[in-house]
PDB file of C-alpha atoms and ligand atoms in Angstrom:
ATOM      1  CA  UNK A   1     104.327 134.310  85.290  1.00 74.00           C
ATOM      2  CA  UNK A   2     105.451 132.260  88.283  1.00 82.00           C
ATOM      3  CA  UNK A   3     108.721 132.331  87.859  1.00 85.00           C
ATOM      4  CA  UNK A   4     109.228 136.356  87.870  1.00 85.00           C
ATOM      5  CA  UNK A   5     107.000 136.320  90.950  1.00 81.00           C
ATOM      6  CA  UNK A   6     109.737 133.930  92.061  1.00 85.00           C
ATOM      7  CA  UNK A   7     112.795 136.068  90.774  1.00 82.00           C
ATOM      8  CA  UNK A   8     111.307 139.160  92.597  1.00 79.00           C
ATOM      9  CA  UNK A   9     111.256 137.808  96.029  1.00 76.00           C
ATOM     10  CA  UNK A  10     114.892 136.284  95.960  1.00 73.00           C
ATOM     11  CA  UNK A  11     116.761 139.737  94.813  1.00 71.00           C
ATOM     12  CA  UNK A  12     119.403 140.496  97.266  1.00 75.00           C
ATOM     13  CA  UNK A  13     119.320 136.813  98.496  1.00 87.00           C
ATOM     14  CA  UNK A  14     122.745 134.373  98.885  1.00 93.00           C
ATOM     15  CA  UNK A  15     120.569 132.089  97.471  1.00 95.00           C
ATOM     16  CA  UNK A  16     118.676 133.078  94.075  1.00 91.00           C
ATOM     17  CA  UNK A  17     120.545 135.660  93.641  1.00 85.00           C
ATOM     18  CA  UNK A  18     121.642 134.094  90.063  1.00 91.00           C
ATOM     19  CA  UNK A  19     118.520 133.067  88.751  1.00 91.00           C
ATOM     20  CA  UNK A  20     118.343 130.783  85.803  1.00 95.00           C
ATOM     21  CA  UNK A  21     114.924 129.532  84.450  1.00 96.00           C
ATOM     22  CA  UNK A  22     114.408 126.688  81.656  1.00 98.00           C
ATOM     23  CA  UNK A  23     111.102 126.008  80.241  1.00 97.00           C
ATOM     24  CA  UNK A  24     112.551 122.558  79.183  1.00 98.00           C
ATOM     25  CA  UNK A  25     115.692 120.724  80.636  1.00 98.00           C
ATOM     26  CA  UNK A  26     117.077 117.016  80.769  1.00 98.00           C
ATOM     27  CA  UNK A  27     118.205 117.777  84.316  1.00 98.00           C
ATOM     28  CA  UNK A  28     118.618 120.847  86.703  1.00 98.00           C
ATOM     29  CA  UNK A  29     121.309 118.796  88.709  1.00 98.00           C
ATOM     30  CA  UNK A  30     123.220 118.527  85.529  1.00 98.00           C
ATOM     31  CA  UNK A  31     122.993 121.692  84.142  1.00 98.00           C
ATOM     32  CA  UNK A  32     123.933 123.107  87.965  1.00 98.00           C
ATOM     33  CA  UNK A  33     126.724 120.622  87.386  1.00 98.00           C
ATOM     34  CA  UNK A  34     128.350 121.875  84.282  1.00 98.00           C
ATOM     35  CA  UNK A  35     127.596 125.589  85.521  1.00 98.00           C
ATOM     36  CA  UNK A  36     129.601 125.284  88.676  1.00 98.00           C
ATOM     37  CA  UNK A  37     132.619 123.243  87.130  1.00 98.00           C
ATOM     38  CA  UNK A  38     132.785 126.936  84.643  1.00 98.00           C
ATOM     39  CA  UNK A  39     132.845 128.778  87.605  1.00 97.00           C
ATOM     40  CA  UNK A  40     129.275 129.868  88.304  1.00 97.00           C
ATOM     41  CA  UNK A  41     128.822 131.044  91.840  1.00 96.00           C
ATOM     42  CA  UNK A  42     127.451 129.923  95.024  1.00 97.00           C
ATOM     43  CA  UNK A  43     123.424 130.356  95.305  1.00 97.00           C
ATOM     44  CA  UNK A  44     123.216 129.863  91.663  1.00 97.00           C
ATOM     45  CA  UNK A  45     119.551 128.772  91.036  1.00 97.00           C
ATOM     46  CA  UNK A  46     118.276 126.625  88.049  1.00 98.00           C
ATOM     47  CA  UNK A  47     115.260 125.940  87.985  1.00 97.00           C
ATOM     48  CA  UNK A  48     112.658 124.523  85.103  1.00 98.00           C
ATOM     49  CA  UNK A  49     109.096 123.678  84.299  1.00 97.00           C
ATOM     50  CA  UNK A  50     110.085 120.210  83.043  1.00 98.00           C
ATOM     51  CA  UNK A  51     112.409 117.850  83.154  1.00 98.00           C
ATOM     52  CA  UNK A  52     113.149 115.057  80.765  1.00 98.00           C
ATOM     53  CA  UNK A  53     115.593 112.833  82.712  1.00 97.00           C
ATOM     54  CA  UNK A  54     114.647 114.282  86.185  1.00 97.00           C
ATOM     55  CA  UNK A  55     117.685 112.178  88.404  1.00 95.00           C
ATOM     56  CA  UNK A  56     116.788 110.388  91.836  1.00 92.00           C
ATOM     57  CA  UNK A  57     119.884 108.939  94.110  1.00 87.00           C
ATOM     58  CA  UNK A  58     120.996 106.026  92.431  1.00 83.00           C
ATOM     59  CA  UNK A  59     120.485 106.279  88.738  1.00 86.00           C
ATOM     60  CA  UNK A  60     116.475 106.405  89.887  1.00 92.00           C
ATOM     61  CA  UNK A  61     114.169 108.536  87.851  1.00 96.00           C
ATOM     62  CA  UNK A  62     112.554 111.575  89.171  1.00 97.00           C
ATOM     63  CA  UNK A  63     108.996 111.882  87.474  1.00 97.00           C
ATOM     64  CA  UNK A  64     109.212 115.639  86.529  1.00 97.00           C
ATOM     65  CA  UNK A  65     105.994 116.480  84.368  1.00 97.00           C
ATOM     66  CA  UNK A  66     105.370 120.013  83.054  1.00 97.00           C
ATOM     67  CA  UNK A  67     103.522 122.573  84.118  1.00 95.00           C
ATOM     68  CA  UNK A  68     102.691 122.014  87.706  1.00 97.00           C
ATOM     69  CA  UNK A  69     105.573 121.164  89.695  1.00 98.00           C
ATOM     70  CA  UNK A  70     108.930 122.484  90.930  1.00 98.00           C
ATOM     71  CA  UNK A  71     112.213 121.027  89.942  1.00 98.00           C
ATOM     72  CA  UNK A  72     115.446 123.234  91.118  1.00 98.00           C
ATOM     73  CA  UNK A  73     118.511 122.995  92.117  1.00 98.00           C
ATOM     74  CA  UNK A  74     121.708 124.957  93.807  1.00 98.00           C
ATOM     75  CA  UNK A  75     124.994 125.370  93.734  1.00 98.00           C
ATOM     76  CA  UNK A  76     126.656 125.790  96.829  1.00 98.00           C
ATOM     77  CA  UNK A  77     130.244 126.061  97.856  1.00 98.00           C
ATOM     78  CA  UNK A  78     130.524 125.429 101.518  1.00 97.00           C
ATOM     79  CA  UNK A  79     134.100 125.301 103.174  1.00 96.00           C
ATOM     80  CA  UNK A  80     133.880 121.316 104.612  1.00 96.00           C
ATOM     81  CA  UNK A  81     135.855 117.994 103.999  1.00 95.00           C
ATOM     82  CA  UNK A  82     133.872 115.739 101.814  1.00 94.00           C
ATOM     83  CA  UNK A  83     132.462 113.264 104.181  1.00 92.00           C
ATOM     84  CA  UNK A  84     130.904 116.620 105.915  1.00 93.00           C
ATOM     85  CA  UNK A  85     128.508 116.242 102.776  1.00 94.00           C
ATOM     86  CA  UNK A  86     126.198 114.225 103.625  1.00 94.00           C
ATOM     87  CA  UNK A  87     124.907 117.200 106.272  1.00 96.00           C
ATOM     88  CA  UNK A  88     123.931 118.951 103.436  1.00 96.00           C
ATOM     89  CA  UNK A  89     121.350 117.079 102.507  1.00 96.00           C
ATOM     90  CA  UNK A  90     119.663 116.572 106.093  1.00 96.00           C
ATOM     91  CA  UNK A  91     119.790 120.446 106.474  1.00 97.00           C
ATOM     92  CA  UNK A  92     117.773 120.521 103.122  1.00 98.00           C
ATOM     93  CA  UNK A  93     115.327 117.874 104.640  1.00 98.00           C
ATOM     94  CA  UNK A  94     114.901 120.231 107.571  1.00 98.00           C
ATOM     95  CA  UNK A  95     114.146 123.506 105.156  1.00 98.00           C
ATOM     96  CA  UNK A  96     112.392 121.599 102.809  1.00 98.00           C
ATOM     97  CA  UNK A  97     109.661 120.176 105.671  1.00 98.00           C
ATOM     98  CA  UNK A  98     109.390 123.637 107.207  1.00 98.00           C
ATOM     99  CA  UNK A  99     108.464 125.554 104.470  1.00 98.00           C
ATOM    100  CA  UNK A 100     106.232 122.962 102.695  1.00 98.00           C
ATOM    101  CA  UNK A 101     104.341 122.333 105.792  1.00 98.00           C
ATOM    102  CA  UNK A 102     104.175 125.631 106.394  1.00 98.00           C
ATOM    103  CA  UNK A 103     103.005 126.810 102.902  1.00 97.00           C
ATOM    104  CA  UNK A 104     100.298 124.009 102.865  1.00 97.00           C
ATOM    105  CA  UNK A 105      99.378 123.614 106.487  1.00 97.00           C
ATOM    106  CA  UNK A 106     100.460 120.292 105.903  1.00 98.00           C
ATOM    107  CA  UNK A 107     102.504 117.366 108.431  1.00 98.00           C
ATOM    108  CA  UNK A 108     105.448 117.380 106.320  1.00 98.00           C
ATOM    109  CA  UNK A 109     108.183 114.885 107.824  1.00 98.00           C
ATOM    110  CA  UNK A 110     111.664 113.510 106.451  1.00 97.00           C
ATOM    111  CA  UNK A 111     112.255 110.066 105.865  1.00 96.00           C
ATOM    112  CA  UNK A 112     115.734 109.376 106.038  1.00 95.00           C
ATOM    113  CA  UNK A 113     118.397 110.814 103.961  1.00 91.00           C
ATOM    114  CA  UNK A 114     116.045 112.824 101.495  1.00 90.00           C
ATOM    115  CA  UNK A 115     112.487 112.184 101.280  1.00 96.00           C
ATOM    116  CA  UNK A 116     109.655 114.265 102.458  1.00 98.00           C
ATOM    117  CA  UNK A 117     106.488 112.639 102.936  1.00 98.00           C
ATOM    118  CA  UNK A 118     102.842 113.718 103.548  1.00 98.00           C
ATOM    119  CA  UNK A 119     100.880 110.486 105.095  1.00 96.00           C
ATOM    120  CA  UNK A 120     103.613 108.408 104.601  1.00 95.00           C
ATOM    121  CA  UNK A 121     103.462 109.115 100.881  1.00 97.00           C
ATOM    122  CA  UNK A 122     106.453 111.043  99.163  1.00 97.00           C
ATOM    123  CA  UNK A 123     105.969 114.431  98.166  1.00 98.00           C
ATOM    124  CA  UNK A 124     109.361 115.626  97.135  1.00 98.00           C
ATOM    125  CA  UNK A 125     112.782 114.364  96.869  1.00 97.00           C
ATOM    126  CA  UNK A 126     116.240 115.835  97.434  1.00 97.00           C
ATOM    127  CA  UNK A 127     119.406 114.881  95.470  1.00 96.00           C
ATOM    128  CA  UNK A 128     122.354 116.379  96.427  1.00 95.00           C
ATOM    129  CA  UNK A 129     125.712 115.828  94.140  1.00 95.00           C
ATOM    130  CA  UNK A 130     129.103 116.734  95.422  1.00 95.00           C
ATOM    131  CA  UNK A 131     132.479 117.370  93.388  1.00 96.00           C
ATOM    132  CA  UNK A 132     135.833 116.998  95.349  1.00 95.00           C
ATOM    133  CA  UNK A 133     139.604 117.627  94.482  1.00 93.00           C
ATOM    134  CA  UNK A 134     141.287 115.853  96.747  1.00 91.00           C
ATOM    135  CA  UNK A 135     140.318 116.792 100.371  1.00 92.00           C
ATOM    136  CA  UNK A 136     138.461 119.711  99.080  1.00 94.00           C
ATOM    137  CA  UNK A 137     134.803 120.012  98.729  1.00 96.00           C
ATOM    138  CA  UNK A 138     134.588 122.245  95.046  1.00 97.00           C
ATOM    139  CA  UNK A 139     130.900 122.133  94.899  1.00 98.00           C
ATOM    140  CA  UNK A 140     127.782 120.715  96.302  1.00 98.00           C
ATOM    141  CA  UNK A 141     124.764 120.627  93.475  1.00 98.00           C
ATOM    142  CA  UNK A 142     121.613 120.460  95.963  1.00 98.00           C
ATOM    143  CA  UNK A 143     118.171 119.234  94.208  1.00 98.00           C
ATOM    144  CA  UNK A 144     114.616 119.641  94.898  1.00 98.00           C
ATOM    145  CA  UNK A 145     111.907 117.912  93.144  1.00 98.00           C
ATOM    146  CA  UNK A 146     108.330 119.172  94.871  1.00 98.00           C
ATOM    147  CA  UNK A 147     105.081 117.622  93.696  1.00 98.00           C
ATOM    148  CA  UNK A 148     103.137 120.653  93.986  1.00 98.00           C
ATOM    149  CA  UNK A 149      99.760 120.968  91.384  1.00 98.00           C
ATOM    150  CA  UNK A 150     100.321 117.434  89.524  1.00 98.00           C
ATOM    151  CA  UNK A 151      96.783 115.934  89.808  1.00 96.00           C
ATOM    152  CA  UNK A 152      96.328 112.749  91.669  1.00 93.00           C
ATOM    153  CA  UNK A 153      94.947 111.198  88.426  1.00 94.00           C
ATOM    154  CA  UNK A 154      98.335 112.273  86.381  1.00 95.00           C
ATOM    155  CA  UNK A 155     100.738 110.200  88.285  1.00 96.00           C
ATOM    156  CA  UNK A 156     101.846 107.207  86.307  1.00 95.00           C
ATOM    157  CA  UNK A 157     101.060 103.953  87.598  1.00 94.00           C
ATOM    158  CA  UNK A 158     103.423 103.194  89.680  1.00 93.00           C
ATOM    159  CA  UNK A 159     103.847 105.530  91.827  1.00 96.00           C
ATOM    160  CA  UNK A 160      99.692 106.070  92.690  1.00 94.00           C
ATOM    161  CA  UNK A 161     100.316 104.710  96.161  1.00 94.00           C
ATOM    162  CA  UNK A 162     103.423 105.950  97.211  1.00 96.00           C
ATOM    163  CA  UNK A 163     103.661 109.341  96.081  1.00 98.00           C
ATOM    164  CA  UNK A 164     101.224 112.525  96.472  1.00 98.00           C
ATOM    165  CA  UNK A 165     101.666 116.025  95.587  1.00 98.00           C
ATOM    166  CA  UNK A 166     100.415 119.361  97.959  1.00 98.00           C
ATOM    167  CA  UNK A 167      96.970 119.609  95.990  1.00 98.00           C
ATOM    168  CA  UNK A 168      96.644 115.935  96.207  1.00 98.00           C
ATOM    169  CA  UNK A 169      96.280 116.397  99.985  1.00 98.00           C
ATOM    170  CA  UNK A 170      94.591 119.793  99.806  1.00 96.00           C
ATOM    171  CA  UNK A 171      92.126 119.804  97.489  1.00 95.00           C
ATOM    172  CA  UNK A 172      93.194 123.012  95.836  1.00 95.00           C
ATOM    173  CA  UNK A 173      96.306 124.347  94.010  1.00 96.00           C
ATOM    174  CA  UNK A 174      98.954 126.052  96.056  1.00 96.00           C
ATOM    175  CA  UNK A 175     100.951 128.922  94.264  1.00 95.00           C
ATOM    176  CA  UNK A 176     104.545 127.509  92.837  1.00 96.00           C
ATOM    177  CA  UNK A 177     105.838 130.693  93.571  1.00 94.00           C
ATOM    178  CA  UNK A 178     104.821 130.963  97.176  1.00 95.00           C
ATOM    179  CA  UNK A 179     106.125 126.877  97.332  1.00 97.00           C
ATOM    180  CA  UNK A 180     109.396 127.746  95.743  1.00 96.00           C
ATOM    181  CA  UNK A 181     110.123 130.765  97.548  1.00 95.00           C
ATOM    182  CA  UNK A 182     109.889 129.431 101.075  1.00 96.00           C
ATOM    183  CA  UNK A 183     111.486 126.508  99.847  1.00 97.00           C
ATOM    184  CA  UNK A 184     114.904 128.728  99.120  1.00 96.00           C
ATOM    185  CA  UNK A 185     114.636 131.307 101.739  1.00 96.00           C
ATOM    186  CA  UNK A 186     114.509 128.601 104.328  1.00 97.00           C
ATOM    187  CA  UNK A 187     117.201 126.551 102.946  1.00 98.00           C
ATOM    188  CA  UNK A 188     119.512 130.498 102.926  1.00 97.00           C
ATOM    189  CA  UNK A 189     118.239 130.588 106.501  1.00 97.00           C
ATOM    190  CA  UNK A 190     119.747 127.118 107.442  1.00 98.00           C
ATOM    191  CA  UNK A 191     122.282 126.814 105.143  1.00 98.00           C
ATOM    192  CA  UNK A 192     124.029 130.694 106.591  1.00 97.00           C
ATOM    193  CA  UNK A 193     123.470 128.996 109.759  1.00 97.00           C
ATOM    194  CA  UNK A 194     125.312 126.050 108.880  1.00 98.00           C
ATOM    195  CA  UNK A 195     128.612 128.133 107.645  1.00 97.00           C
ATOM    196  CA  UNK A 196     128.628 129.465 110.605  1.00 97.00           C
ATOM    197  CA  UNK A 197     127.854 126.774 113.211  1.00 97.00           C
ATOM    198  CA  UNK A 198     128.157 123.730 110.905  1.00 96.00           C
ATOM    199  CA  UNK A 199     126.280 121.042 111.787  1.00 97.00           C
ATOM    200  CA  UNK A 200     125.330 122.205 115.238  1.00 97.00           C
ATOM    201  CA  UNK A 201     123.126 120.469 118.125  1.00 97.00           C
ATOM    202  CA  UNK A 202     120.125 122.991 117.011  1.00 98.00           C
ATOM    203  CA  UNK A 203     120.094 121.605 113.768  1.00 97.00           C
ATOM    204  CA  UNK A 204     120.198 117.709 114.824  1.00 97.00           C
ATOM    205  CA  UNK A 205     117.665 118.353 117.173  1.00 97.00           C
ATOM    206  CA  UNK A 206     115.128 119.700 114.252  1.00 98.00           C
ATOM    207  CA  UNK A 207     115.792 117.043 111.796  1.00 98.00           C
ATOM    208  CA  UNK A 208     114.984 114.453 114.834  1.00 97.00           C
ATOM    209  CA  UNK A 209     111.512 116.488 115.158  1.00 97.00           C
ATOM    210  CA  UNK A 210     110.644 116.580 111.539  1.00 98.00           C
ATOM    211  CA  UNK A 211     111.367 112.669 111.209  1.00 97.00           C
ATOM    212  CA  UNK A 212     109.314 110.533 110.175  1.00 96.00           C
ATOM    213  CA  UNK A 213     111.306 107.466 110.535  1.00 96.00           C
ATOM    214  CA  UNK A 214     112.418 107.635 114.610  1.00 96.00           C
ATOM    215  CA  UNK A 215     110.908 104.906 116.437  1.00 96.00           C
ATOM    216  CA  UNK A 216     110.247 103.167 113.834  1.00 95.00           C
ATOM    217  CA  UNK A 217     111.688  99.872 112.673  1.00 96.00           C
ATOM    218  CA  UNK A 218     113.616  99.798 109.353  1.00 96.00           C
ATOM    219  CA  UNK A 219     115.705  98.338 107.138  1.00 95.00           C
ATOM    220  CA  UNK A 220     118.748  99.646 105.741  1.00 94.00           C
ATOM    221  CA  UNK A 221     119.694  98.199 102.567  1.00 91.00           C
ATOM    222  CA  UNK A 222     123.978  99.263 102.181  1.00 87.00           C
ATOM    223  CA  UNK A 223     126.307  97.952  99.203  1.00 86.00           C
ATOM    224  CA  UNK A 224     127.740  96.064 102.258  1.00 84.00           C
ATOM    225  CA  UNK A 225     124.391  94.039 103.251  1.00 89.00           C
ATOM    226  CA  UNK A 226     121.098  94.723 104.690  1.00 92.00           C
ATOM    227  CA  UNK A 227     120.398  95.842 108.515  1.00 92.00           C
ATOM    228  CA  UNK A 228     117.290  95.898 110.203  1.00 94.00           C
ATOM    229  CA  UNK A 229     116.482  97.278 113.834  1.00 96.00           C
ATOM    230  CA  UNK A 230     114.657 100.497 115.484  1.00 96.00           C
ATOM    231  CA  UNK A 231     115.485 103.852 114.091  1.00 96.00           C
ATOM    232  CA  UNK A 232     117.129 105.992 116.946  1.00 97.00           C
ATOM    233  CA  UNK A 233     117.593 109.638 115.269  1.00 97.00           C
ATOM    234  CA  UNK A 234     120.567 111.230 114.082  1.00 97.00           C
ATOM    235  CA  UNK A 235     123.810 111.380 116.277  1.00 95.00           C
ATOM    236  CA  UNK A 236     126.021 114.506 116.691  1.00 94.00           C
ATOM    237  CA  UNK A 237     127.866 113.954 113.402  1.00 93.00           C
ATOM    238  CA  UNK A 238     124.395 113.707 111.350  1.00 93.00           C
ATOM    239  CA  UNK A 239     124.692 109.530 110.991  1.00 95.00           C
ATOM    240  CA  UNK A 240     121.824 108.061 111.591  1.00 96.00           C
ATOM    241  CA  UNK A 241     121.894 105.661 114.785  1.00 96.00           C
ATOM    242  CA  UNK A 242     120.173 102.218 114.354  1.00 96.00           C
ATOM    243  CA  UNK A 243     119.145  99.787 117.129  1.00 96.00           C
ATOM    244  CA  UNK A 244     119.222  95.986 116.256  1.00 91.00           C
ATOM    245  CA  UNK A 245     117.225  93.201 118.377  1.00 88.00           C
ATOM    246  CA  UNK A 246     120.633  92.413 120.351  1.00 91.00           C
ATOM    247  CA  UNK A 247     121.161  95.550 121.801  1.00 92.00           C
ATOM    248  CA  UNK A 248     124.051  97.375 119.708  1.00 92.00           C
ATOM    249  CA  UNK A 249     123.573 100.383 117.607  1.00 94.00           C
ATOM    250  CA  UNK A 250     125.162 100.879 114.075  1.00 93.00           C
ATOM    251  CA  UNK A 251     125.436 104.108 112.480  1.00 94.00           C
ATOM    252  CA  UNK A 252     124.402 105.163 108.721  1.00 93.00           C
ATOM    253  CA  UNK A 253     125.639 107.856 106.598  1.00 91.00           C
ATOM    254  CA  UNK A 254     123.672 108.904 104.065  1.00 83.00           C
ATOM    255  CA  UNK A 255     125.387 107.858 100.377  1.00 73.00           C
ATOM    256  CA  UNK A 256     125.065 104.533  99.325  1.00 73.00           C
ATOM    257  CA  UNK A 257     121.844 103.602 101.638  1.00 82.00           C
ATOM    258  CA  UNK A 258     118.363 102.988 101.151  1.00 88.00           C
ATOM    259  CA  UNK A 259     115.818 102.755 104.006  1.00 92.00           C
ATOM    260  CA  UNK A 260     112.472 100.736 103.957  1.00 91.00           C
ATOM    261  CA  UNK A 261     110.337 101.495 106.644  1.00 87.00           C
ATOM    262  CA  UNK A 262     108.428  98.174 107.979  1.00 79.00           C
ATOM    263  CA  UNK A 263     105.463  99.359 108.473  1.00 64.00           C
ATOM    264  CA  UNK A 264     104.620 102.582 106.234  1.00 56.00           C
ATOM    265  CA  UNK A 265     102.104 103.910 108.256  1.00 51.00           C
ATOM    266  CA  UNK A 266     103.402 107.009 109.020  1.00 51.00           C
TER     267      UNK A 266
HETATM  268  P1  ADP B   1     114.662 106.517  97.272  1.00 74.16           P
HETATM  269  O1  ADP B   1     113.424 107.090  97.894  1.00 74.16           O
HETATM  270  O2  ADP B   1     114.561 105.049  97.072  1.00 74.16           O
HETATM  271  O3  ADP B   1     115.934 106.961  97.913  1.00 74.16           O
HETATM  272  P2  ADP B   1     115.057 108.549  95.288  1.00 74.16           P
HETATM  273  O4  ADP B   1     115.037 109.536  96.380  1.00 74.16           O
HETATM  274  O5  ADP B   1     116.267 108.434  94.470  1.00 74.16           O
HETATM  275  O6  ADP B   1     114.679 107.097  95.804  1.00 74.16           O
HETATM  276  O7  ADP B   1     113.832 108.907  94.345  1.00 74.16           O
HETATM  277  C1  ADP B   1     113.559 108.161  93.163  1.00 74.16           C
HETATM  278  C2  ADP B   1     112.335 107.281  93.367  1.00 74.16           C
HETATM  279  O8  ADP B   1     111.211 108.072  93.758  1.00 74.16           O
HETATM  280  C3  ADP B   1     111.891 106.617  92.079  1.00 74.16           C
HETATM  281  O9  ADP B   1     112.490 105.369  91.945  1.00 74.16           O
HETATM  282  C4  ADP B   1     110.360 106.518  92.216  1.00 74.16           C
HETATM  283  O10 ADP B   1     110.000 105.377  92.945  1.00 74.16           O
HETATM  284  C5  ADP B   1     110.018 107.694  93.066  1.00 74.16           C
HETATM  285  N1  ADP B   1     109.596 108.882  92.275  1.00 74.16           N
HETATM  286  C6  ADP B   1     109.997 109.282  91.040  1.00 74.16           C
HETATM  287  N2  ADP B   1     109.458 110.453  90.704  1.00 74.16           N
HETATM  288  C7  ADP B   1     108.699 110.850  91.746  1.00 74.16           C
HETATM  289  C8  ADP B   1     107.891 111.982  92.002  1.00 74.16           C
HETATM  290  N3  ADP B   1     107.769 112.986  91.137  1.00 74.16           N
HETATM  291  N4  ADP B   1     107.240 112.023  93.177  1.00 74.16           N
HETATM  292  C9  ADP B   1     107.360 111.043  94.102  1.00 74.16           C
HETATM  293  N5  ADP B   1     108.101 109.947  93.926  1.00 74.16           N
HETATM  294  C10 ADP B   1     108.775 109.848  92.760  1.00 74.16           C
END
């Protein structure tokens, strides 16, 4: 069975080291959720075969069908102000492109705040939920949604053009376990480096690498309007920096913001 293949390789690990597996779940994000708030630890892994309200940003849906794909998520309890939350997900962005490029062979690259694409086309998605008391960060749920077996002729309707899955692009099926396993020892690997560095030059520097969205021209769509211009990168703090056609630069935190690329050729 996957999964024990998957339990195996994460003993002794911050992250994995609780191990929780559901055949069935309405969300791994909320069951993370009500874990944490009890007192469940940080590196706390839940992770299930399906999902039957898989949760994008927004009150979105993540499509989680059975059998084929990963859904997990974390509970982490770093020591940062709130507004530091938003790193969390970019340093996710950064694990998650490594190690699925690296398990497929794949050009995996981050659209901005928590997309990885393939081709332009999304292959997995990142939620991350944070819980604050006051100026205190309690928890941070961090979720992963890969498409990694679901067959091309599976996906519902609407999302045929814009989203793919690892044997979509290969041809063949790529072990969950394998997927899953560099997925979380990449994210312990930046995440321990982020405790101790926090959200360092190193880090910034990879996420501009792996993105998919620099150069490009977008537009930003915030509950306080809509913004279009070049996509610069990320500045020191982790906002993204955005150029408009008269020459000044706003800056975007991840949170309320969606980004459309203008031309989706990747
Ligand atoms: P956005 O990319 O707009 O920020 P989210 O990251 O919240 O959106 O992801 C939810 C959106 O992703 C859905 O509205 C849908 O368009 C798309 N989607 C849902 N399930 C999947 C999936 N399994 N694979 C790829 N895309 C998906």
């Amino acid at each position: 069975m996957w999964v024990d293949d998957l339990k195996s390789l994460q003993r002794d690990r911050l992250i994995g080291r609780d191990f929780l597996f559901f055949p069935e779940i309405d969300s791994t994000n909320r069951e993370a959720r009500d874990r944490a708030r009890k007192g469940a630890g940080e590196g706390t892994v839940i992770l299930a075969d399906y999902q039957s309200h898989g949760r994008g940003r927004l009150g979105r849906t993540w499509e989680s069908p059975s059998g084929a794909n990963i859904y997990l998520s974390v509970i982490l309890r770093p020591p940062i102000p709130p507004p530091a939350a938003p790193q969390i997900t970019l340093l996710a962005g950064v694990s998650a492109a490594r190690a699925l490029s690296h398990v497929s062979g794949l050009e995996c690259r981050i659209k901005w705040p928590n997309d990885i694409l393939v081709r332009g086309k999304k292959l997995a998605g990142i939620l991350a939920e944070m819980e604050a008391e006051g100026s205190d960060t309690r928890f941070i749920i961090l979720g992963i949604g890969v498409n990694v077996n679901w067959g091309k002729e599976d996906f519902p309707p609407g999302l045929r053009e814009t989203a793919t899955s690892l044997r979509a692009e290969k041809g063949k099926e790529i072990p969950r376990a394998a997927a899953a396993a560099g997925l979380l020892r990449e994210l312990e690997a930046e995440y321990v480096s982020f405790l101790r560095e926090g959200f360092s030059a190193r880090l910034r520097d990879d996420w501009n690498r792996l993105s998919g969205v620099n150069g490009k021209q977008v537009t930003l769509q915030s509950p306080q309007g809509t913004f279009s211009g070049r996509a610069l990168g990320l500045d020191s703090d982790g906002a993204l920096l955005v150029l408009d056609g008269e020459g000044s630069t706003r800056r975007f935190i991840a949170g309320e913001v969606s980004l459309r690329m203008e031309n989706s050729n990747f």
